[in-house]
Short mmCIF file of C-alpha atoms in Angstrom, two decimals:
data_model
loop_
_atom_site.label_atom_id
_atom_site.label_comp_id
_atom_site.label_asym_id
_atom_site.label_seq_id
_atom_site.Cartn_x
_atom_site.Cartn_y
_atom_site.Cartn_z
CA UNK A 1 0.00 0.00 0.00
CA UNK A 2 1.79 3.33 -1.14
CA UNK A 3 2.17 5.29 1.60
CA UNK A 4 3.19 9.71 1.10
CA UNK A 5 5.75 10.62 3.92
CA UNK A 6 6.75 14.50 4.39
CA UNK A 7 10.83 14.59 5.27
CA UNK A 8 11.12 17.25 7.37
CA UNK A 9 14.91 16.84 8.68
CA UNK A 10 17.56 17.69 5.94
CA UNK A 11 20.04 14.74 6.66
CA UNK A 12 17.18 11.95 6.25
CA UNK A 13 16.08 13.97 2.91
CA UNK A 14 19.40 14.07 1.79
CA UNK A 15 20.12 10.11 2.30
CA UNK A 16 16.63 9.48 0.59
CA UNK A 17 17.18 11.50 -2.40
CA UNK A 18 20.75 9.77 -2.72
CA UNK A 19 18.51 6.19 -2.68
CA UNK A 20 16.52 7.62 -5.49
CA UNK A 21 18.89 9.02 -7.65
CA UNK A 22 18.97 7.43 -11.18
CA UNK A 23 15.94 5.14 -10.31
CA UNK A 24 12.73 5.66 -11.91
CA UNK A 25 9.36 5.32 -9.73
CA UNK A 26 9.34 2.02 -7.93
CA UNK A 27 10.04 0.54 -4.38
CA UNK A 28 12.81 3.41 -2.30
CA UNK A 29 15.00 0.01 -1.33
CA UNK A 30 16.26 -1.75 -4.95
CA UNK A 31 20.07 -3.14 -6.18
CA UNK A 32 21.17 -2.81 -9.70
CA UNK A 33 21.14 -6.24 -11.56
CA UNK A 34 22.57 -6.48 -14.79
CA UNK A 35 22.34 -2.66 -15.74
CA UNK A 36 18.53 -2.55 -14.42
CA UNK A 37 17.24 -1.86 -10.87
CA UNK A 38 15.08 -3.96 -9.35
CA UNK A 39 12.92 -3.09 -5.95
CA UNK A 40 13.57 -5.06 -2.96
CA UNK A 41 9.84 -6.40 -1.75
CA UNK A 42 8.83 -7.55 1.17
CA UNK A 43 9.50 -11.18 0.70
CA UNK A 44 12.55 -10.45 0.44
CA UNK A 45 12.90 -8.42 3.37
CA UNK A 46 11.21 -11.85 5.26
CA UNK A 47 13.39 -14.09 3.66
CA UNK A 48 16.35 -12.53 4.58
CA UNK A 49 14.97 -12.40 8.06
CA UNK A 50 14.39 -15.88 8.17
CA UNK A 51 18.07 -16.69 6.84
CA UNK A 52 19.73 -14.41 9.46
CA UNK A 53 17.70 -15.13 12.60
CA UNK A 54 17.00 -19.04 11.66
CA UNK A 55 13.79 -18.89 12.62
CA UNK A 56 10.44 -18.07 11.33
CA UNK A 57 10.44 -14.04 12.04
CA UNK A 58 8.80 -11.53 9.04
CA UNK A 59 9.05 -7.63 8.65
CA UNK A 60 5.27 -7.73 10.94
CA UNK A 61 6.92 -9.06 13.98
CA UNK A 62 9.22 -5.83 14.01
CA UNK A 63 6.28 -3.63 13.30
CA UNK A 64 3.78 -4.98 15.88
CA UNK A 65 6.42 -5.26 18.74
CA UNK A 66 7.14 -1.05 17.71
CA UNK A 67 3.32 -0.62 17.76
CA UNK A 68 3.01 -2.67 21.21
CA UNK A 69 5.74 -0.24 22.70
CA UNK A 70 4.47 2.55 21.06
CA UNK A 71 0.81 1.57 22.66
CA UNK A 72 2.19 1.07 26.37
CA UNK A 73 4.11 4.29 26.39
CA UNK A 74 1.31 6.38 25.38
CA UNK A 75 -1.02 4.67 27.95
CA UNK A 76 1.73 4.80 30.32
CA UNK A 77 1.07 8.86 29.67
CA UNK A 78 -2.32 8.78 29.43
CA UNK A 79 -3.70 10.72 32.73
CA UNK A 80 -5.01 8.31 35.15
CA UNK A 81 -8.89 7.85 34.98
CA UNK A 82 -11.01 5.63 37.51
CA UNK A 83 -13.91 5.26 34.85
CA UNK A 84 -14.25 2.54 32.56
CA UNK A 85 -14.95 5.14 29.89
CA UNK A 86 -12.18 6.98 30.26
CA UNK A 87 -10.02 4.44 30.25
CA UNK A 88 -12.25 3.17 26.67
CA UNK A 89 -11.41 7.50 25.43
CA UNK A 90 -7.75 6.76 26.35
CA UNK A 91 -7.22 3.47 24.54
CA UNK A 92 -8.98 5.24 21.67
CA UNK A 93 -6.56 8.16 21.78
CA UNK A 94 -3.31 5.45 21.75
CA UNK A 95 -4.75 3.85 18.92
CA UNK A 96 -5.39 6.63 16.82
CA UNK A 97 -1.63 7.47 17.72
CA UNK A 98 -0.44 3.91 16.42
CA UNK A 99 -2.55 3.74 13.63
CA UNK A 100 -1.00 6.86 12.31
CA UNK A 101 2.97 5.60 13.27
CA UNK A 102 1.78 2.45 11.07
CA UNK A 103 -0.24 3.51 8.30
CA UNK A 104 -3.46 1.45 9.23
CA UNK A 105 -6.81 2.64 10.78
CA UNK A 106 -6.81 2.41 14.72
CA UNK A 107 -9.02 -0.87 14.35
CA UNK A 108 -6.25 -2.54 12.62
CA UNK A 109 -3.75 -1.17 14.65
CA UNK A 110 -5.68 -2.31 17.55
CA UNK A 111 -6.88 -5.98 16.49
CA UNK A 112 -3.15 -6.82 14.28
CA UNK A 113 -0.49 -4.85 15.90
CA UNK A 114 -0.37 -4.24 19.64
CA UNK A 115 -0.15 -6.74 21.89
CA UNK A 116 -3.73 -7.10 23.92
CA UNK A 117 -2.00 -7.33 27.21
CA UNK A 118 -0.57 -3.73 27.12
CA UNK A 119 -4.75 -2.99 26.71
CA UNK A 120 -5.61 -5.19 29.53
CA UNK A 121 -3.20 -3.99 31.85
CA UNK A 122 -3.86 -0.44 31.78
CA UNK A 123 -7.40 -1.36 32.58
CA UNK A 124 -6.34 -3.34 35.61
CA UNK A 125 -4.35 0.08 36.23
CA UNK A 126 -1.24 -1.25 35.27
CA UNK A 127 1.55 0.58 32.75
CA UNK A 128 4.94 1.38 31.99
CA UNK A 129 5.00 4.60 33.52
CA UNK A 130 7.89 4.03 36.16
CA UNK A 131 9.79 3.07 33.13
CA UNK A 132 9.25 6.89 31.54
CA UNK A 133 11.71 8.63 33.89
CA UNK A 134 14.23 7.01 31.55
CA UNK A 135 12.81 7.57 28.39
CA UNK A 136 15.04 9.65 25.98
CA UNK A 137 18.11 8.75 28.07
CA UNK A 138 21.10 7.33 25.68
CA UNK A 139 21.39 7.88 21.83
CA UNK A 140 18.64 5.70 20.20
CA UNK A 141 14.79 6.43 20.70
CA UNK A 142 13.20 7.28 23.34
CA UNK A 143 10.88 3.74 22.76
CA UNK A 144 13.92 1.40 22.65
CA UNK A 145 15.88 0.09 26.00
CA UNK A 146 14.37 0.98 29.22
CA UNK A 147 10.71 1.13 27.43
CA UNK A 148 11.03 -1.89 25.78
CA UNK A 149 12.39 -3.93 28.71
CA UNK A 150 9.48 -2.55 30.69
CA UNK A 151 7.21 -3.64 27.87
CA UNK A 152 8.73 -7.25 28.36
CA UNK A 153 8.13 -6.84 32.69
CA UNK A 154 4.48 -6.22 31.37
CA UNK A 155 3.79 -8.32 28.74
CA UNK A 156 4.92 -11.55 31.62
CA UNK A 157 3.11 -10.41 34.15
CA UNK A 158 -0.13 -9.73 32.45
CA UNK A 159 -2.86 -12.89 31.28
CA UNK A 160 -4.05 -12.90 27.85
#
């Protein structure tokens, strides 16, 4: 599914125009084969996942553990409510919020992508949040390391 992307920062534009250069429209990813470019897909993305890791893994396992971190830390954010409807409003908000990281609708996002246990958890009252103090701490994204290993704590303590 095409998908239109504004680049805002001038490094990332730069690097993406570079991938572009002297291709016509197609895929961004491609090689040059015998004079000719040809776009990488996504089974070949998933193959080359499989050959690496040596075990049955696909491009969707990356993006629905992203969306299930993504998902905890805005619910970990999300202002604590004692109703059951606004905890419904704030798992609406989160999902609208993943939905647009992904591409999908919020329904999609919801029933494909993010775990169920972040979802049950926060309505038991249960989230990340102690884990936020060290968000943005390091030099990778704010969602990787302390985030993600509280997403794991979660994820183990919390019943499908």
């Amino acid at each position: 599914m095409p998908r239109e992307v504004e680049i805002t920062d001038p490094d990332v534009r730069e690097v993406v125009t570079a991938l572009r250069k002297g291709r016509d429209e197609g895929e961004l990813l491609g090689y040059e084969s015998d004079g000719r470019w040809v776009d990488v897909r996504s089974d070949d993305i998933n193959d080359y996942l499989r050959d690496r890791f040596e075990t049955d893994v696909s491009a969707k396992d990356f993006r629905t553990w992203h969306a299930t971190v993504y998902a905890a830390v805005g619910l970990a954010v999300s202002k604590r409510v004692r109703s059951r409807t606004g905890r419904r409003r704030a798992v609406t908000r989160v999902m609208k919020e993943v939905a647009g990281y992904l591409g999908n609708t919020p329904a999609v996002a919801r029933a494909s992508y993010v775990d169920p246990r972040v979802i049950t958890a926060y309505e038991h009252g249960k989230t990340i949040d102690r884990a936020l103090a060290d968000l943005g701490e390091g030099d990778g994204p704010a969602t990787h390391g302390a985030a993600e290993h509280a997403v794991i704590a979660l994820l183990k303590r919390t019943r499908r």
